[in-house]
PDB file of N, CA and C in Angstrom:
ATOM      1  N   UNK A  22     135.333 117.805  43.030  1.00 67.00           N
ATOM      2  CA  UNK A  22     134.170 118.102  43.855  1.00 67.00           C
ATOM      3  C   UNK A  22     134.412 119.438  44.546  1.00 67.00           C
ATOM      4  N   UNK A  23     133.440 120.310  44.435  1.00 83.00           N
ATOM      5  CA  UNK A  23     133.605 121.639  45.023  1.00 83.00           C
ATOM      6  C   UNK A  23     133.095 121.659  46.456  1.00 83.00           C
ATOM      7  N   UNK A  24     133.567 122.629  47.194  1.00 89.00           N
ATOM      8  CA  UNK A  24     133.132 122.781  48.583  1.00 89.00           C
ATOM      9  C   UNK A  24     131.706 123.294  48.625  1.00 89.00           C
ATOM     10  N   UNK A  25     130.964 122.926  49.662  1.00 88.00           N
ATOM     11  CA  UNK A  25     129.588 123.435  49.762  1.00 88.00           C
ATOM     12  C   UNK A  25     129.591 124.942  50.020  1.00 88.00           C
ATOM     13  N   UNK A  26     128.612 125.585  49.456  1.00 93.00           N
ATOM     14  CA  UNK A  26     128.498 127.032  49.652  1.00 93.00           C
ATOM     15  C   UNK A  26     127.797 127.309  50.981  1.00 93.00           C
ATOM     16  N   UNK A  27     127.831 128.569  51.355  1.00 92.00           N
ATOM     17  CA  UNK A  27     127.141 128.976  52.584  1.00 92.00           C
ATOM     18  C   UNK A  27     125.649 128.682  52.485  1.00 92.00           C
ATOM     19  N   UNK A  28     125.090 128.861  51.313  1.00 93.00           N
ATOM     20  CA  UNK A  28     123.667 128.579  51.109  1.00 93.00           C
ATOM     21  C   UNK A  28     123.380 127.088  51.285  1.00 93.00           C
ATOM     22  N   UNK A  29     124.273 126.237  50.770  1.00 93.00           N
ATOM     23  CA  UNK A  29     124.093 124.786  50.937  1.00 93.00           C
ATOM     24  C   UNK A  29     124.123 124.394  52.415  1.00 93.00           C
ATOM     25  N   UNK A  30     125.069 124.966  53.143  1.00 94.00           N
ATOM     26  CA  UNK A  30     125.178 124.667  54.572  1.00 94.00           C
ATOM     27  C   UNK A  30     123.942 125.164  55.312  1.00 94.00           C
ATOM     28  N   UNK A  31     123.484 126.367  54.981  1.00 95.00           N
ATOM     29  CA  UNK A  31     122.282 126.916  55.614  1.00 95.00           C
ATOM     30  C   UNK A  31     121.061 126.068  55.332  1.00 95.00           C
ATOM     31  N   UNK A  32     120.935 125.609  54.095  1.00 96.00           N
ATOM     32  CA  UNK A  32     119.801 124.755  53.732  1.00 96.00           C
ATOM     33  C   UNK A  32     119.857 123.429  54.482  1.00 96.00           C
ATOM     34  N   UNK A  33     121.048 122.845  54.569  1.00 96.00           N
ATOM     35  CA  UNK A  33     121.195 121.574  55.284  1.00 96.00           C
ATOM     36  C   UNK A  33     120.853 121.737  56.761  1.00 96.00           C
ATOM     37  N   UNK A  34     121.343 122.807  57.387  1.00 97.00           N
ATOM     38  CA  UNK A  34     121.029 123.048  58.800  1.00 97.00           C
ATOM     39  C   UNK A  34     119.538 123.294  59.000  1.00 97.00           C
ATOM     40  N   UNK A  35     118.941 124.039  58.084  1.00 97.00           N
ATOM     41  CA  UNK A  35     117.504 124.305  58.176  1.00 97.00           C
ATOM     42  C   UNK A  35     116.710 123.004  58.074  1.00 97.00           C
ATOM     43  N   UNK A  36     117.113 122.136  57.134  1.00 98.00           N
ATOM     44  CA  UNK A  36     116.430 120.845  56.990  1.00 98.00           C
ATOM     45  C   UNK A  36     116.618 119.979  58.231  1.00 98.00           C
ATOM     46  N   UNK A  37     117.824 120.005  58.808  1.00 98.00           N
ATOM     47  CA  UNK A  37     118.084 119.229  60.021  1.00 98.00           C
ATOM     48  C   UNK A  37     117.209 119.715  61.173  1.00 98.00           C
ATOM     49  N   UNK A  38     117.152 121.023  61.362  1.00 98.00           N
ATOM     50  CA  UNK A  38     116.337 121.591  62.446  1.00 98.00           C
ATOM     51  C   UNK A  38     114.863 121.257  62.231  1.00 98.00           C
ATOM     52  N   UNK A  39     114.400 121.368  60.993  1.00 98.00           N
ATOM     53  CA  UNK A  39     113.005 121.039  60.686  1.00 98.00           C
ATOM     54  C   UNK A  39     112.716 119.567  60.986  1.00 98.00           C
ATOM     55  N   UNK A  40     113.641 118.691  60.630  1.00 98.00           N
ATOM     56  CA  UNK A  40     113.466 117.260  60.899  1.00 98.00           C
ATOM     57  C   UNK A  40     113.404 116.984  62.396  1.00 98.00           C
ATOM     58  N   UNK A  41     114.275 117.626  63.162  1.00 98.00           N
ATOM     59  CA  UNK A  41     114.278 117.440  64.618  1.00 98.00           C
ATOM     60  C   UNK A  41     112.977 117.945  65.224  1.00 98.00           C
ATOM     61  N   UNK A  42     112.521 119.104  64.794  1.00 98.00           N
ATOM     62  CA  UNK A  42     111.262 119.662  65.310  1.00 98.00           C
ATOM     63  C   UNK A  42     110.094 118.746  64.959  1.00 98.00           C
ATOM     64  N   UNK A  43     110.078 118.235  63.737  1.00 98.00           N
ATOM     65  CA  UNK A  43     109.001 117.318  63.340  1.00 98.00           C
ATOM     66  C   UNK A  43     109.027 116.033  64.161  1.00 98.00           C
ATOM     67  N   UNK A  44     110.224 115.532  64.467  1.00 98.00           N
ATOM     68  CA  UNK A  44     110.326 114.314  65.275  1.00 98.00           C
ATOM     69  C   UNK A  44     109.777 114.549  66.677  1.00 98.00           C
ATOM     70  N   UNK A  45     110.156 115.668  67.304  1.00 98.00           N
ATOM     71  CA  UNK A  45     109.638 115.969  68.641  1.00 98.00           C
ATOM     72  C   UNK A  45     108.134 116.206  68.611  1.00 98.00           C
ATOM     73  N   UNK A  46     107.657 116.872  67.573  1.00 98.00           N
ATOM     74  CA  UNK A  46     106.213 117.100  67.449  1.00 98.00           C
ATOM     75  C   UNK A  46     105.470 115.773  67.343  1.00 98.00           C
ATOM     76  N   UNK A  47     106.017 114.850  66.563  1.00 98.00           N
ATOM     77  CA  UNK A  47     105.396 113.530  66.426  1.00 98.00           C
ATOM     78  C   UNK A  47     105.397 112.787  67.759  1.00 98.00           C
ATOM     79  N   UNK A  48     106.522 112.848  68.480  1.00 98.00           N
ATOM     80  CA  UNK A  48     106.591 112.188  69.786  1.00 98.00           C
ATOM     81  C   UNK A  48     105.575 112.767  70.759  1.00 98.00           C
ATOM     82  N   UNK A  49     105.533 114.090  70.862  1.00 97.00           N
ATOM     83  CA  UNK A  49     104.611 114.723  71.802  1.00 97.00           C
ATOM     84  C   UNK A  49     103.162 114.488  71.402  1.00 97.00           C
ATOM     85  N   UNK A  50     102.875 114.503  70.109  1.00 98.00           N
ATOM     86  CA  UNK A  50     101.509 114.235  69.652  1.00 98.00           C
ATOM     87  C   UNK A  50     101.105 112.798  69.979  1.00 98.00           C
ATOM     88  N   UNK A  51     102.017 111.864  69.746  1.00 97.00           N
ATOM     89  CA  UNK A  51     101.731 110.467  70.082  1.00 97.00           C
ATOM     90  C   UNK A  51     101.509 110.275  71.565  1.00 97.00           C
ATOM     91  N   UNK A  52     102.341 110.919  72.375  1.00 97.00           N
ATOM     92  CA  UNK A  52     102.172 110.816  73.828  1.00 97.00           C
ATOM     93  C   UNK A  52     100.851 111.435  74.263  1.00 97.00           C
ATOM     94  N   UNK A  53     100.499 112.582  73.687  1.00 96.00           N
ATOM     95  CA  UNK A  53      99.232 113.232  74.040  1.00 96.00           C
ATOM     96  C   UNK A  53      98.045 112.357  73.649  1.00 96.00           C
ATOM     97  N   UNK A  54      98.115 111.723  72.502  1.00 97.00           N
ATOM     98  CA  UNK A  54      97.029 110.828  72.079  1.00 97.00           C
ATOM     99  C   UNK A  54      96.921 109.620  73.003  1.00 97.00           C
ATOM    100  N   UNK A  55      98.070 109.052  73.374  1.00 96.00           N
ATOM    101  CA  UNK A  55      98.063 107.913  74.295  1.00 96.00           C
ATOM    102  C   UNK A  55      97.495 108.326  75.648  1.00 96.00           C
ATOM    103  N   UNK A  56      97.919 109.500  76.118  1.00 94.00           N
ATOM    104  CA  UNK A  56      97.440 110.005  77.401  1.00 94.00           C
ATOM    105  C   UNK A  56      95.931 110.221  77.360  1.00 94.00           C
ATOM    106  N   UNK A  57      95.450 110.777  76.273  1.00 95.00           N
ATOM    107  CA  UNK A  57      94.019 111.019  76.122  1.00 95.00           C
ATOM    108  C   UNK A  57      93.240 109.702  76.084  1.00 95.00           C
ATOM    109  N   UNK A  58      93.771 108.702  75.406  1.00 97.00           N
ATOM    110  CA  UNK A  58      93.070 107.418  75.287  1.00 97.00           C
ATOM    111  C   UNK A  58      93.064 106.650  76.604  1.00 97.00           C
ATOM    112  N   UNK A  59      94.055 106.881  77.456  1.00 97.00           N
ATOM    113  CA  UNK A  59      94.186 106.119  78.702  1.00 97.00           C
ATOM    114  C   UNK A  59      94.001 106.989  79.942  1.00 97.00           C
ATOM    115  N   UNK A  60      93.290 108.085  79.808  1.00 96.00           N
ATOM    116  CA  UNK A  60      93.165 109.040  80.912  1.00 96.00           C
ATOM    117  C   UNK A  60      92.528 108.409  82.153  1.00 96.00           C
ATOM    118  N   UNK A  61      91.489 107.597  81.966  1.00 96.00           N
ATOM    119  CA  UNK A  61      90.820 106.983  83.122  1.00 96.00           C
ATOM    120  C   UNK A  61      91.761 106.050  83.882  1.00 96.00           C
ATOM    121  N   UNK A  62      92.484 105.228  83.150  1.00 96.00           N
ATOM    122  CA  UNK A  62      93.418 104.301  83.794  1.00 96.00           C
ATOM    123  C   UNK A  62      94.514 105.058  84.525  1.00 96.00           C
ATOM    124  N   UNK A  63      95.044 106.081  83.884  1.00 95.00           N
ATOM    125  CA  UNK A  63      96.117 106.865  84.499  1.00 95.00           C
ATOM    126  C   UNK A  63      95.606 107.573  85.749  1.00 95.00           C
ATOM    127  N   UNK A  64      94.385 108.102  85.683  1.00 96.00           N
ATOM    128  CA  UNK A  64      93.808 108.764  86.854  1.00 96.00           C
ATOM    129  C   UNK A  64      93.627 107.775  88.001  1.00 96.00           C
ATOM    130  N   UNK A  65      93.200 106.552  87.689  1.00 98.00           N
ATOM    131  CA  UNK A  65      93.054 105.530  88.732  1.00 98.00           C
ATOM    132  C   UNK A  65      94.395 105.178  89.356  1.00 98.00           C
ATOM    133  N   UNK A  66      95.411 105.030  88.520  1.00 97.00           N
ATOM    134  CA  UNK A  66      96.745 104.709  89.041  1.00 97.00           C
ATOM    135  C   UNK A  66      97.240 105.826  89.947  1.00 97.00           C
ATOM    136  N   UNK A  67      97.082 107.066  89.504  1.00 97.00           N
ATOM    137  CA  UNK A  67      97.523 108.204  90.320  1.00 97.00           C
ATOM    138  C   UNK A  67      96.754 108.236  91.636  1.00 97.00           C
ATOM    139  N   UNK A  68      95.449 107.960  91.584  1.00 97.00           N
ATOM    140  CA  UNK A  68      94.646 107.937  92.803  1.00 97.00           C
ATOM    141  C   UNK A  68      95.115 106.881  93.783  1.00 97.00           C
ATOM    142  N   UNK A  69      95.387 105.677  93.285  1.00 98.00           N
ATOM    143  CA  UNK A  69      95.863 104.608  94.169  1.00 98.00           C
ATOM    144  C   UNK A  69      97.236 104.927  94.742  1.00 98.00           C
ATOM    145  N   UNK A  70      98.098 105.522  93.927  1.00 98.00           N
ATOM    146  CA  UNK A  70      99.429 105.897  94.421  1.00 98.00           C
ATOM    147  C   UNK A  70      99.305 106.949  95.517  1.00 98.00           C
ATOM    148  N   UNK A  71      98.429 107.937  95.309  1.00 98.00           N
ATOM    149  CA  UNK A  71      98.241 108.971  96.334  1.00 98.00           C
ATOM    150  C   UNK A  71      97.674 108.376  97.616  1.00 98.00           C
ATOM    151  N   UNK A  72      96.739 107.434  97.484  1.00 98.00           N
ATOM    152  CA  UNK A  72      96.194 106.765  98.661  1.00 98.00           C
ATOM    153  C   UNK A  72      97.288 105.988  99.390  1.00 98.00           C
ATOM    154  N   UNK A  73      98.111 105.286  98.643  1.00 97.00           N
ATOM    155  CA  UNK A  73      99.214 104.546  99.252  1.00 97.00           C
ATOM    156  C   UNK A  73     100.200 105.450  99.958  1.00 97.00           C
ATOM    157  N   UNK A  74     100.522 106.574  99.337  1.00 97.00           N
ATOM    158  CA  UNK A  74     101.435 107.532  99.973  1.00 97.00           C
ATOM    159  C   UNK A  74     100.815 108.071 101.255  1.00 97.00           C
ATOM    160  N   UNK A  75      99.509 108.333 101.228  1.00 96.00           N
ATOM    161  CA  UNK A  75      98.832 108.810 102.432  1.00 96.00           C
ATOM    162  C   UNK A  75      98.846 107.784 103.547  1.00 96.00           C
ATOM    163  N   UNK A  76      98.587 106.524 103.205  1.00 95.00           N
ATOM    164  CA  UNK A  76      98.604 105.465 104.221  1.00 95.00           C
ATOM    165  C   UNK A  76     100.001 105.313 104.802  1.00 95.00           C
ATOM    166  N   UNK A  77     101.009 105.324 103.948  1.00 94.00           N
ATOM    167  CA  UNK A  77     102.386 105.221 104.432  1.00 94.00           C
ATOM    168  C   UNK A  77     102.723 106.407 105.328  1.00 94.00           C
ATOM    169  N   UNK A  78     102.259 107.589 104.954  1.00 94.00           N
ATOM    170  CA  UNK A  78     102.510 108.772 105.779  1.00 94.00           C
ATOM    171  C   UNK A  78     101.853 108.679 107.137  1.00 94.00           C
ATOM    172  N   UNK A  79     100.611 108.207 107.182  1.00 93.00           N
ATOM    173  CA  UNK A  79      99.908 108.060 108.461  1.00 93.00           C
ATOM    174  C   UNK A  79     100.597 107.018 109.326  1.00 93.00           C
ATOM    175  N   UNK A  80     100.976 105.894 108.730  1.00 91.00           N
ATOM    176  CA  UNK A  80     101.660 104.851 109.498  1.00 91.00           C
ATOM    177  C   UNK A  80     103.012 105.354 109.986  1.00 91.00           C
ATOM    178  N   UNK A  81     103.707 106.113 109.154  1.00 92.00           N
ATOM    179  CA  UNK A  81     105.006 106.641 109.578  1.00 92.00           C
ATOM    180  C   UNK A  81     104.845 107.631 110.728  1.00 92.00           C
ATOM    181  N   UNK A  82     103.777 108.422 110.690  1.00 93.00           N
ATOM    182  CA  UNK A  82     103.584 109.443 111.723  1.00 93.00           C
ATOM    183  C   UNK A  82     103.027 108.847 113.011  1.00 93.00           C
ATOM    184  N   UNK A  83     102.039 107.956 112.870  1.00 93.00           N
ATOM    185  CA  UNK A  83     101.366 107.390 114.039  1.00 93.00           C
ATOM    186  C   UNK A  83     101.754 105.938 114.289  1.00 93.00           C
ATOM    187  N   UNK A  84     102.836 105.475 113.697  1.00 91.00           N
ATOM    188  CA  UNK A  84     103.186 104.058 113.736  1.00 91.00           C
ATOM    189  C   UNK A  84     103.280 103.482 115.129  1.00 91.00           C
ATOM    190  N   UNK A  85     103.978 104.146 116.013  1.00 90.00           N
ATOM    191  CA  UNK A  85     104.154 103.622 117.374  1.00 90.00           C
ATOM    192  C   UNK A  85     102.819 103.560 118.114  1.00 90.00           C
ATOM    193  N   UNK A  86     101.988 104.584 117.945  1.00 90.00           N
ATOM    194  CA  UNK A  86     100.678 104.590 118.603  1.00 90.00           C
ATOM    195  C   UNK A  86      99.792 103.472 118.063  1.00 90.00           C
ATOM    196  N   UNK A  87      99.831 103.269 116.751  1.00 88.00           N
ATOM    197  CA  UNK A  87      99.043 102.189 116.150  1.00 88.00           C
ATOM    198  C   UNK A  87      99.529 100.837 116.669  1.00 88.00           C
ATOM    199  N   UNK A  88     100.842 100.668 116.734  1.00 89.00           N
ATOM    200  CA  UNK A  88     101.416  99.411 117.226  1.00 89.00           C
ATOM    201  C   UNK A  88     100.993  99.149 118.669  1.00 89.00           C
ATOM    202  N   UNK A  89     101.093 100.171 119.525  1.00 89.00           N
ATOM    203  CA  UNK A  89     100.697 100.005 120.926  1.00 89.00           C
ATOM    204  C   UNK A  89      99.208  99.694 121.043  1.00 89.00           C
ATOM    205  N   UNK A  90      98.384 100.347 120.233  1.00 87.00           N
ATOM    206  CA  UNK A  90      96.947 100.102 120.254  1.00 87.00           C
ATOM    207  C   UNK A  90      96.639  98.659 119.849  1.00 87.00           C
ATOM    208  N   UNK A  91      97.236  98.194 118.767  1.00 87.00           N
ATOM    209  CA  UNK A  91      97.001  96.816 118.321  1.00 87.00           C
ATOM    210  C   UNK A  91      97.532  95.808 119.336  1.00 87.00           C
ATOM    211  N   UNK A  92      98.670  96.091 119.936  1.00 88.00           N
ATOM    212  CA  UNK A  92      99.241  95.191 120.935  1.00 88.00           C
ATOM    213  C   UNK A  92      98.319  95.097 122.154  1.00 88.00           C
ATOM    214  N   UNK A  93      97.687  96.208 122.520  1.00 86.00           N
ATOM    215  CA  UNK A  93      96.741  96.202 123.624  1.00 86.00           C
ATOM    216  C   UNK A  93      95.522  95.345 123.327  1.00 86.00           C
ATOM    217  N   UNK A  94      95.021  95.384 122.091  1.00 82.00           N
ATOM    218  CA  UNK A  94      93.872  94.559 121.724  1.00 82.00           C
ATOM    219  C   UNK A  94      94.241  93.081 121.694  1.00 82.00           C
ATOM    220  N   UNK A  95      95.439  92.776 121.251  1.00 79.00           N
ATOM    221  CA  UNK A  95      95.856  91.373 121.174  1.00 79.00           C
ATOM    222  C   UNK A  95      95.986  90.779 122.568  1.00 79.00           C
ATOM    223  N   UNK A  96      96.425  91.560 123.538  1.00 74.00           N
ATOM    224  CA  UNK A  96      96.580  91.066 124.909  1.00 74.00           C
ATOM    225  C   UNK A  96      95.239  90.712 125.535  1.00 74.00           C
ATOM    226  N   UNK A  97      94.181  91.426 125.122  1.00 55.00           N
ATOM    227  CA  UNK A  97      92.866  91.123 125.681  1.00 55.00           C
ATOM    228  C   UNK A  97      92.424  89.779 125.174  1.00 55.00           C
TER     229      UNK A  97
END
């Protein structure tokens, strides 16, 4: 059995690189198609997450004032 030539090695590397590029292209295309098909759901999820982050931020910033206000109403 003879050793592979430089051309054989170059061809093998070229095929490997092409295969890797095709695999990533397939993955990204599949993800883009999934994203496109589920855009409304994803937008709703992002919206709810942003709303939740905002509520947590407001409670974190005004938490003591909100607590004192609610405690005052409960005492009445």
